[in-house]
Amino acid sequence: MKPLANPTYLRALRGQSTDYTPVWIMRQAGRYLPEYRATREQAGSFLDLCRNPELACEVTLQPLRRFPLDAAILFSDILTVPDAMGLELSLNEGIGPQFAHPVRNAADVERLPVPDPEDELGYVMEAVRTIVSALDRSVPLIGFAGSPWTLATYMVEGGSSKDHRRVKAMIYESPQVTHRLLEITSDAVAAYLNAQIAAGIDAVMIFDTWGGTLGDRAYREFSLAYMARIVSQLNLGDENDPDGRIPVTLFTKGGGQWVEDIAATGCDGIGLDWTTSLGDVRTRLQDRVTLQGNMDPMSLYASPEQIRAEVKAVLDDFGSPGRHVFNLGHGILPDINPDHVAVMIDAVHSLSRR
Ligand code: CP3
């Protein structure tokens, strides 16, 4: 395979030197871009867009045409996996994602299959292959999945939820059933990510959006343990492969207190939200892993001057050049002005140039 024209993101994750701090944005292909809204319209709906490899490729590339981003991320959603497990996903503007068949008890759990990703999720693998070919080794492509715990919150609640009451009741009332659900979901996620790797992604990210809502012991037992299990099941290759080992980033929103344990999973990168200091975590982990983050997504509402100052503050908090991938601390919001995104990316590149 030919080398990447811009390997900065992968180099930062592997702990190699870089000319500047690489940057990408969670949800970079999304509603804040008018061209995204137009393509979603053309597809019919968000799910139609996910299931159309040509159009999924188109929206993956849209932010890269506008901004000099250092990575592309597959356009899809974490909830395609439970959909393929038979829960039947729908997504409605204003309501959010919903499952027709939520998982509520032991019998529901035992019925769950581990889907064959090339079959039930073949449209995602086709999108990966289409994007890989369109990118033509310009920048790396990040593939992703949800963490088993985060997927379980949607699978048990039947959709988004304020307090995750049902799934949290389940961990205390029926821990064995919960573990069985997380085991099956982990196997589904590992198979799904391995299929994305076979289809050509260059890096893996696992989104644990709701791990931070768990108590300390429950986080380790019900979220982190299953992410660790997935990391150990991935076909990442090794340092001696001509293209290098595929790096894995774990992002637990609200997970700053667990970074030592997250690093112990063998991941290469840890995503952090804006409530944690990059500099503090760097001191705790001593550059054993790469840190991704962590500008407050809301700071993009500010003026260009304030955005530049905020970027500088994040870079300064991280400190001297090292294992850092710049990002927001969570997904970009739908009403952000794209011009402000351009200011942020330019500031990251120019202020961090060695
Ligand atoms: O980062 C990227 O650009 C890649 C695409 C991506 C999407 N969702 C597209 C999307 C990724 C990586 C995700 C992950 C995802 N999906 C997570 C974890 C990351 C996070 O943000 O915490 C979660 C929890 C979901 C579940 C999900 N998908 C919800 C709760 C919603 C509705 C809420 C909302 O923002 O409207 C979605 C829909 C969704 N996924 C959209 C996009 C662009 C918006 C749908 C639309 O275009 O109408």
Short mmCIF file of C-alpha atoms and ligand atoms in Angstrom, two decimals:
data_model
loop_
_atom_site.label_atom_id
_atom_site.label_comp_id
_atom_site.label_asym_id
_atom_site.label_seq_id
_atom_site.Cartn_x
_atom_site.Cartn_y
_atom_site.Cartn_z
CA MET A 1 0.00 0.00 0.00
CA LYS A 2 1.32 3.46 -0.79
CA PRO A 3 2.28 5.62 2.19
CA LEU A 4 -0.14 8.28 3.49
CA ALA A 5 0.50 11.79 2.13
CA ASN A 6 -0.33 13.11 5.62
CA PRO A 7 0.49 10.56 8.36
CA THR A 8 0.57 13.20 11.17
CA TYR A 9 -2.45 11.76 13.05
CA LEU A 10 -1.07 8.20 13.00
CA ARG A 11 2.42 9.38 13.96
CA ALA A 12 1.01 11.24 16.98
CA LEU A 13 -0.87 8.10 18.08
CA ARG A 14 2.26 5.99 17.72
CA GLY A 15 4.32 8.41 19.80
CA GLN A 16 6.48 9.53 16.84
CA SER A 17 7.53 13.14 16.26
CA THR A 18 5.25 15.39 14.17
CA ASP A 19 5.71 18.82 12.51
CA TYR A 20 2.58 20.15 14.28
CA THR A 21 -0.33 18.89 16.39
CA PRO A 22 -2.84 17.01 14.19
CA VAL A 23 -6.53 17.87 14.46
CA TRP A 24 -9.89 16.32 13.58
CA ILE A 25 -13.36 16.94 15.00
CA MET A 26 -15.85 14.52 16.48
CA ARG A 27 -18.99 14.68 14.27
CA GLN A 28 -16.99 16.60 11.65
CA ALA A 29 -19.41 15.39 8.98
CA GLY A 30 -22.67 16.73 10.31
CA ARG A 31 -25.48 19.21 10.40
CA TYR A 32 -23.34 22.34 10.94
CA LEU A 33 -22.33 21.96 7.25
CA PRO A 34 -24.99 23.10 4.72
CA GLU A 35 -23.61 20.60 2.18
CA TYR A 36 -24.23 17.79 4.72
CA ARG A 37 -27.85 18.87 5.14
CA ALA A 38 -28.27 18.93 1.35
CA THR A 39 -26.84 15.41 0.93
CA ARG A 40 -28.98 14.08 3.80
CA GLU A 41 -32.01 15.58 2.04
CA GLN A 42 -30.96 13.89 -1.19
CA ALA A 43 -30.57 10.53 0.62
CA GLY A 44 -34.04 10.88 2.23
CA SER A 45 -33.10 10.52 5.91
CA PHE A 46 -30.12 10.08 8.20
CA LEU A 47 -30.43 6.28 8.12
CA ASP A 48 -30.79 6.25 4.31
CA LEU A 49 -27.58 8.27 4.23
CA CYS A 50 -25.79 5.73 6.46
CA ARG A 51 -27.00 2.89 4.22
CA ASN A 52 -25.91 4.52 0.94
CA PRO A 53 -22.12 3.93 0.52
CA GLU A 54 -21.71 6.57 -2.23
CA LEU A 55 -23.46 9.28 -0.22
CA ALA A 56 -21.84 8.19 3.06
CA CYS A 57 -18.52 8.63 1.25
CA GLU A 58 -19.60 12.04 -0.03
CA VAL A 59 -20.42 13.38 3.47
CA THR A 60 -17.24 11.84 4.92
CA LEU A 61 -15.22 13.90 2.41
CA GLN A 62 -17.19 17.18 2.75
CA PRO A 63 -15.37 18.53 5.84
CA LEU A 64 -12.00 17.60 4.26
CA ARG A 65 -12.78 19.72 1.21
CA ARG A 66 -13.43 22.73 3.43
CA PHE A 67 -10.74 22.32 6.10
CA PRO A 68 -7.15 20.93 6.22
CA LEU A 69 -8.15 18.18 8.68
CA ASP A 70 -5.56 15.52 9.54
CA ALA A 71 -7.99 12.57 9.53
CA ALA A 72 -11.29 11.45 8.06
CA ILE A 73 -13.87 9.54 10.12
CA LEU A 74 -16.23 7.02 8.61
CA PHE A 75 -19.74 8.45 8.33
CA SER A 76 -22.05 6.05 10.14
CA ASP A 77 -23.50 5.72 13.63
CA ILE A 78 -22.78 3.61 16.70
CA LEU A 79 -26.39 2.39 16.72
CA THR A 80 -26.09 0.44 13.45
CA VAL A 81 -24.77 -2.51 15.50
CA PRO A 82 -27.84 -2.96 17.76
CA ASP A 83 -29.98 -2.35 14.65
CA ALA A 84 -28.22 -5.31 13.01
CA MET A 85 -28.86 -7.32 16.22
CA GLY A 86 -32.58 -7.00 15.47
CA LEU A 87 -33.59 -3.98 17.62
CA GLU A 88 -34.77 -1.98 14.59
CA LEU A 89 -33.43 1.56 14.74
CA SER A 90 -35.30 4.67 13.69
CA LEU A 91 -34.10 8.25 14.00
CA ASN A 92 -36.50 11.11 14.26
CA GLU A 93 -35.58 14.79 14.25
CA GLY A 94 -36.34 16.22 17.68
CA ILE A 95 -36.80 12.82 19.38
CA GLY A 96 -33.45 11.19 18.57
CA PRO A 97 -32.75 7.51 18.04
CA GLN A 98 -35.36 4.89 19.01
CA PHE A 99 -35.42 1.10 18.99
CA ALA A 100 -38.65 -0.77 18.18
CA HIS A 101 -37.49 -3.81 20.19
CA PRO A 102 -35.59 -2.76 23.33
CA VAL A 103 -33.85 -5.37 25.50
CA ARG A 104 -35.53 -5.59 28.90
CA ASN A 105 -34.96 -9.05 30.37
CA ALA A 106 -32.95 -12.29 30.24
CA ALA A 107 -35.10 -13.74 27.43
CA ASP A 108 -34.54 -10.63 25.27
CA VAL A 109 -30.78 -10.91 25.89
CA GLU A 110 -30.63 -14.61 25.01
CA ARG A 111 -32.35 -13.92 21.66
CA LEU A 112 -29.64 -11.45 20.58
CA PRO A 113 -27.48 -12.66 17.69
CA VAL A 114 -23.89 -11.62 16.96
CA PRO A 115 -24.39 -10.27 13.43
CA ASP A 116 -22.04 -11.18 10.58
CA PRO A 117 -20.67 -7.70 9.74
CA GLU A 118 -20.09 -8.40 6.04
CA ASP A 119 -23.71 -9.49 5.79
CA GLU A 120 -26.03 -7.44 8.05
CA LEU A 121 -23.62 -4.48 8.17
CA GLY A 122 -22.34 -4.91 4.63
CA TYR A 123 -23.42 -1.36 3.78
CA VAL A 124 -20.91 -0.01 6.33
CA MET A 125 -18.09 -2.16 4.91
CA GLU A 126 -19.00 -1.00 1.42
CA ALA A 127 -18.87 2.62 2.64
CA VAL A 128 -15.41 1.98 4.17
CA ARG A 129 -14.11 0.54 0.88
CA THR A 130 -15.59 3.44 -1.12
CA ILE A 131 -14.07 6.05 1.24
CA VAL A 132 -10.66 4.31 1.32
CA SER A 133 -10.54 4.41 -2.45
CA ALA A 134 -11.70 8.06 -2.65
CA LEU A 135 -9.20 9.21 -0.02
CA ASP A 136 -6.41 7.60 -2.06
CA ARG A 137 -4.03 7.65 0.95
CA SER A 138 -4.31 11.44 1.50
CA VAL A 139 -5.18 11.22 5.23
CA PRO A 140 -5.96 8.25 7.49
CA LEU A 141 -9.53 6.96 7.88
CA ILE A 142 -10.79 6.43 11.42
CA GLY A 143 -13.30 3.60 11.88
CA PHE A 144 -15.38 3.42 15.05
CA ALA A 145 -17.94 1.68 17.20
CA GLY A 146 -19.80 2.40 20.42
CA SER A 147 -18.61 0.84 23.67
CA PRO A 148 -20.75 -2.08 24.84
CA TRP A 149 -21.93 -0.07 27.87
CA THR A 150 -22.93 2.95 25.77
CA LEU A 151 -24.73 0.71 23.27
CA ALA A 152 -26.46 -1.10 26.15
CA THR A 153 -27.85 2.19 27.47
CA TYR A 154 -29.69 2.71 24.16
CA MET A 155 -30.60 -0.98 23.80
CA VAL A 156 -32.19 -1.20 27.27
CA GLU A 157 -33.74 2.28 27.42
CA GLY A 158 -35.00 2.01 23.82
CA GLY A 159 -33.43 5.36 22.94
CA SER A 160 -31.81 8.41 24.51
CA SER A 161 -32.44 8.84 28.22
CA LYS A 162 -31.76 11.50 30.84
CA ASP A 163 -30.76 9.26 33.72
CA HIS A 164 -30.41 5.73 32.24
CA ARG A 165 -32.76 4.48 34.94
CA ARG A 166 -33.67 1.13 33.35
CA VAL A 167 -30.16 0.05 32.44
CA LYS A 168 -28.72 1.18 35.78
CA ALA A 169 -31.47 -0.69 37.62
CA MET A 170 -30.48 -3.72 35.53
CA ILE A 171 -26.83 -3.66 36.65
CA TYR A 172 -27.88 -3.71 40.32
CA GLU A 173 -30.91 -6.04 40.05
CA SER A 174 -29.62 -8.49 37.45
CA PRO A 175 -25.86 -8.16 37.11
CA GLN A 176 -25.58 -11.57 35.39
CA VAL A 177 -28.11 -10.60 32.71
CA THR A 178 -26.30 -7.30 32.21
CA HIS A 179 -22.96 -9.08 31.84
CA ARG A 180 -24.46 -11.46 29.30
CA LEU A 181 -25.83 -8.49 27.30
CA LEU A 182 -22.42 -6.78 27.41
CA GLU A 183 -20.62 -9.98 26.39
CA ILE A 184 -22.80 -10.51 23.32
CA THR A 185 -22.56 -6.82 22.41
CA SER A 186 -18.75 -6.93 22.83
CA ASP A 187 -18.49 -9.86 20.46
CA ALA A 188 -20.66 -7.99 17.95
CA VAL A 189 -18.52 -4.85 18.26
CA ALA A 190 -15.22 -6.75 17.98
CA ALA A 191 -16.40 -8.56 14.83
CA TYR A 192 -17.69 -5.26 13.41
CA LEU A 193 -14.39 -3.44 14.05
CA ASN A 194 -12.34 -6.34 12.68
CA ALA A 195 -14.45 -6.18 9.49
CA GLN A 196 -13.78 -2.41 9.25
CA ILE A 197 -10.05 -3.16 9.65
CA ALA A 198 -10.23 -5.76 6.87
CA ALA A 199 -12.07 -3.20 4.70
CA GLY A 200 -9.20 -0.73 5.09
CA ILE A 201 -9.55 1.68 8.04
CA ASP A 202 -6.27 3.07 9.45
CA ALA A 203 -7.30 3.68 13.07
CA VAL A 204 -10.02 2.65 15.53
CA MET A 205 -11.99 4.77 17.98
CA ILE A 206 -14.44 3.47 20.58
CA PHE A 207 -17.04 5.97 21.82
CA ASP A 208 -18.03 5.42 25.45
CA THR A 209 -20.32 8.41 25.70
CA TRP A 210 -22.10 7.22 28.85
CA GLY A 211 -19.35 5.43 30.84
CA GLY A 212 -18.91 8.57 32.93
CA THR A 213 -22.41 8.22 34.38
CA LEU A 214 -21.39 5.03 36.21
CA GLY A 215 -19.96 4.84 39.71
CA ASP A 216 -16.29 4.03 40.11
CA ARG A 217 -16.66 0.26 40.60
CA ALA A 218 -19.49 -0.04 38.09
CA TYR A 219 -17.43 1.76 35.41
CA ARG A 220 -14.61 -0.75 35.74
CA GLU A 221 -16.94 -3.74 35.84
CA PHE A 222 -19.54 -2.79 33.22
CA SER A 223 -17.78 -0.45 30.81
CA LEU A 224 -13.98 -0.59 30.94
CA ALA A 225 -13.72 -4.39 31.21
CA TYR A 226 -15.64 -4.80 27.93
CA MET A 227 -13.61 -2.16 26.08
CA ALA A 228 -10.46 -3.98 27.27
CA ARG A 229 -11.90 -7.25 26.00
CA ILE A 230 -12.56 -5.70 22.58
CA VAL A 231 -9.03 -4.19 22.37
CA SER A 232 -7.62 -7.67 23.01
CA GLN A 233 -9.82 -9.18 20.25
CA LEU A 234 -8.91 -6.72 17.48
CA ASN A 235 -6.62 -7.69 14.58
CA LEU A 236 -4.43 -4.60 14.89
CA GLY A 237 -1.26 -6.03 13.38
CA ASP A 238 2.04 -5.08 14.98
CA GLU A 239 4.88 -2.58 14.70
CA ASN A 240 6.63 -4.78 12.13
CA ASP A 241 3.76 -4.62 9.63
CA PRO A 242 4.69 -2.49 6.61
CA ASP A 243 1.80 -0.15 7.45
CA GLY A 244 2.33 -0.26 11.20
CA ARG A 245 -0.02 -1.29 13.97
CA ILE A 246 -3.54 0.15 13.81
CA PRO A 247 -3.92 2.50 16.79
CA VAL A 248 -6.97 2.39 19.07
CA THR A 249 -8.38 5.41 20.91
CA LEU A 250 -10.83 4.97 23.79
CA PHE A 251 -13.08 7.91 24.67
CA THR A 252 -15.05 7.78 27.90
CA LYS A 253 -16.88 11.07 28.28
CA GLY A 254 -16.46 12.11 31.91
CA GLY A 255 -13.71 9.49 32.31
CA GLY A 256 -10.80 11.68 33.46
CA GLN A 257 -10.53 9.92 36.83
CA TRP A 258 -9.92 6.52 35.19
CA VAL A 259 -7.10 7.30 32.74
CA GLU A 260 -4.54 4.95 34.37
CA ASP A 261 -6.98 2.04 34.03
CA ILE A 262 -7.98 3.05 30.50
CA ALA A 263 -4.30 3.16 29.48
CA ALA A 264 -3.84 -0.33 30.99
CA THR A 265 -6.20 -1.79 28.33
CA GLY A 266 -3.34 -1.46 25.83
CA CYS A 267 -5.00 1.35 23.87
CA ASP A 268 -2.82 3.89 22.05
CA GLY A 269 -4.92 6.99 22.66
CA ILE A 270 -7.34 8.30 25.27
CA GLY A 271 -10.02 10.83 24.33
CA LEU A 272 -10.74 13.41 27.02
CA ASP A 273 -13.61 15.85 27.44
CA TRP A 274 -13.09 19.47 28.51
CA THR A 275 -13.60 18.83 32.22
CA THR A 276 -10.13 17.27 32.57
CA SER A 277 -6.75 19.02 32.23
CA LEU A 278 -4.60 17.52 29.46
CA GLY A 279 -1.49 18.60 31.35
CA ASP A 280 -2.59 16.82 34.53
CA VAL A 281 -3.36 13.60 32.66
CA ARG A 282 -0.05 13.85 30.80
CA THR A 283 1.78 14.07 34.12
CA ARG A 284 -0.13 11.06 35.44
CA LEU A 285 0.52 8.91 32.36
CA GLN A 286 3.99 10.13 31.41
CA ASP A 287 3.41 9.99 27.63
CA ARG A 288 2.57 6.26 27.72
CA VAL A 289 -0.45 7.02 25.50
CA THR A 290 -1.57 9.82 23.19
CA LEU A 291 -4.18 12.26 24.52
CA GLN A 292 -7.00 13.41 22.27
CA GLY A 293 -9.00 16.55 22.98
CA ASN A 294 -10.27 18.59 24.61
CA MET A 295 -11.62 22.01 23.68
CA ASP A 296 -15.13 22.76 24.97
CA PRO A 297 -17.47 22.40 21.93
CA MET A 298 -19.33 25.50 23.18
CA SER A 299 -16.21 27.64 22.80
CA LEU A 300 -16.83 27.57 19.03
CA TYR A 301 -19.70 30.00 19.63
CA ALA A 302 -17.12 32.65 20.62
CA SER A 303 -15.41 35.19 18.37
CA PRO A 304 -12.44 34.20 16.15
CA GLU A 305 -10.05 35.96 18.57
CA GLN A 306 -11.49 34.07 21.54
CA ILE A 307 -11.36 30.78 19.62
CA ARG A 308 -7.66 31.30 18.88
CA ALA A 309 -7.06 32.07 22.56
CA GLU A 310 -8.95 28.93 23.58
CA VAL A 311 -6.91 26.78 21.15
CA LYS A 312 -3.73 28.28 22.59
CA ALA A 313 -4.92 27.51 26.12
CA VAL A 314 -5.55 23.85 25.22
CA LEU A 315 -2.14 23.52 23.52
CA ASP A 316 -0.43 25.23 26.47
CA ASP A 317 -2.22 22.97 28.94
CA PHE A 318 -0.86 19.93 27.08
CA GLY A 319 2.61 21.54 27.12
CA SER A 320 5.74 20.79 25.10
CA PRO A 321 5.28 18.91 21.76
CA GLY A 322 4.32 15.30 22.38
CA ARG A 323 1.58 12.73 22.07
CA HIS A 324 -1.40 15.04 21.41
CA VAL A 325 -4.23 14.89 18.86
CA PHE A 326 -6.30 18.07 19.00
CA ASN A 327 -10.09 17.66 19.04
CA LEU A 328 -13.15 18.99 20.77
CA GLY A 329 -14.07 17.34 24.06
CA HIS A 330 -17.30 16.02 22.46
CA GLY A 331 -19.11 16.28 19.13
CA ILE A 332 -19.46 19.60 17.32
CA LEU A 333 -22.91 21.17 17.78
CA PRO A 334 -25.28 21.52 14.78
CA ASP A 335 -25.51 25.34 14.92
CA ILE A 336 -21.78 26.14 14.89
CA ASN A 337 -20.61 28.53 12.17
CA PRO A 338 -18.26 26.61 9.82
CA ASP A 339 -16.03 29.72 9.57
CA HIS A 340 -15.31 29.32 13.28
CA VAL A 341 -14.19 25.74 12.65
CA ALA A 342 -11.74 27.03 10.02
CA VAL A 343 -10.33 29.46 12.62
CA MET A 344 -9.88 26.66 15.15
CA ILE A 345 -8.07 24.36 12.72
CA ASP A 346 -5.81 27.11 11.45
CA ALA A 347 -4.97 28.09 15.03
CA VAL A 348 -4.08 24.48 15.96
CA HIS A 349 -1.77 24.13 12.97
CA SER A 350 -0.10 27.53 13.18
CA LEU A 351 0.27 27.75 16.97
CA SER A 352 1.64 24.21 17.29
CA ARG A 353 4.10 24.24 14.37
CA ARG A 354 7.49 23.19 15.71
O1 CP3 B 1 -17.84 11.87 13.99
C1 CP3 B 1 -18.31 11.76 12.85
O2 CP3 B 1 -18.40 12.73 12.06
C2 CP3 B 1 -18.75 10.40 12.35
C3 CP3 B 1 -20.16 10.13 12.43
C4 CP3 B 1 -20.82 9.81 13.75
C5 CP3 B 1 -22.22 10.02 13.95
N1 CP3 B 1 -22.56 9.51 15.16
C6 CP3 B 1 -23.11 10.64 12.97
C7 CP3 B 1 -24.42 11.14 13.42
C8 CP3 B 1 -20.33 9.23 14.92
C9 CP3 B 1 -18.90 8.85 15.28
C10 CP3 B 1 -21.45 9.04 15.79
C11 CP3 B 1 -21.34 8.39 17.11
C12 CP3 B 1 -22.48 8.40 18.02
N2 CP3 B 1 -23.80 8.24 17.71
C13 CP3 B 1 -22.37 8.45 19.41
C14 CP3 B 1 -21.10 8.52 20.19
C15 CP3 B 1 -20.43 9.83 20.09
C16 CP3 B 1 -21.12 10.94 20.78
O3 CP3 B 1 -21.50 11.90 20.09
O4 CP3 B 1 -21.25 10.86 22.00
C17 CP3 B 1 -23.68 8.39 19.95
C18 CP3 B 1 -24.05 8.45 21.41
C19 CP3 B 1 -24.57 8.23 18.86
C20 CP3 B 1 -26.02 8.04 18.92
C21 CP3 B 1 -26.76 9.10 18.20
N3 CP3 B 1 -26.72 9.28 16.85
C22 CP3 B 1 -27.61 10.06 18.76
C23 CP3 B 1 -27.91 10.22 20.24
C24 CP3 B 1 -28.10 10.83 17.69
C25 CP3 B 1 -29.14 11.90 17.74
C26 CP3 B 1 -28.69 13.12 18.45
C27 CP3 B 1 -28.28 14.16 17.49
O5 CP3 B 1 -27.14 14.62 17.55
O6 CP3 B 1 -29.15 14.52 16.68
C28 CP3 B 1 -27.49 10.37 16.50
C29 CP3 B 1 -27.66 10.90 15.16
C30 CP3 B 1 -26.43 11.27 14.39
N4 CP3 B 1 -25.31 10.53 14.28
C31 CP3 B 1 -26.29 12.44 13.57
C32 CP3 B 1 -25.03 12.36 12.95
C33 CP3 B 1 -24.43 13.30 11.96
C34 CP3 B 1 -27.35 13.51 13.37
C35 CP3 B 1 -28.45 12.94 12.55
C36 CP3 B 1 -28.91 13.85 11.45
O7 CP3 B 1 -28.15 14.20 10.54
O8 CP3 B 1 -30.12 14.16 11.48
#
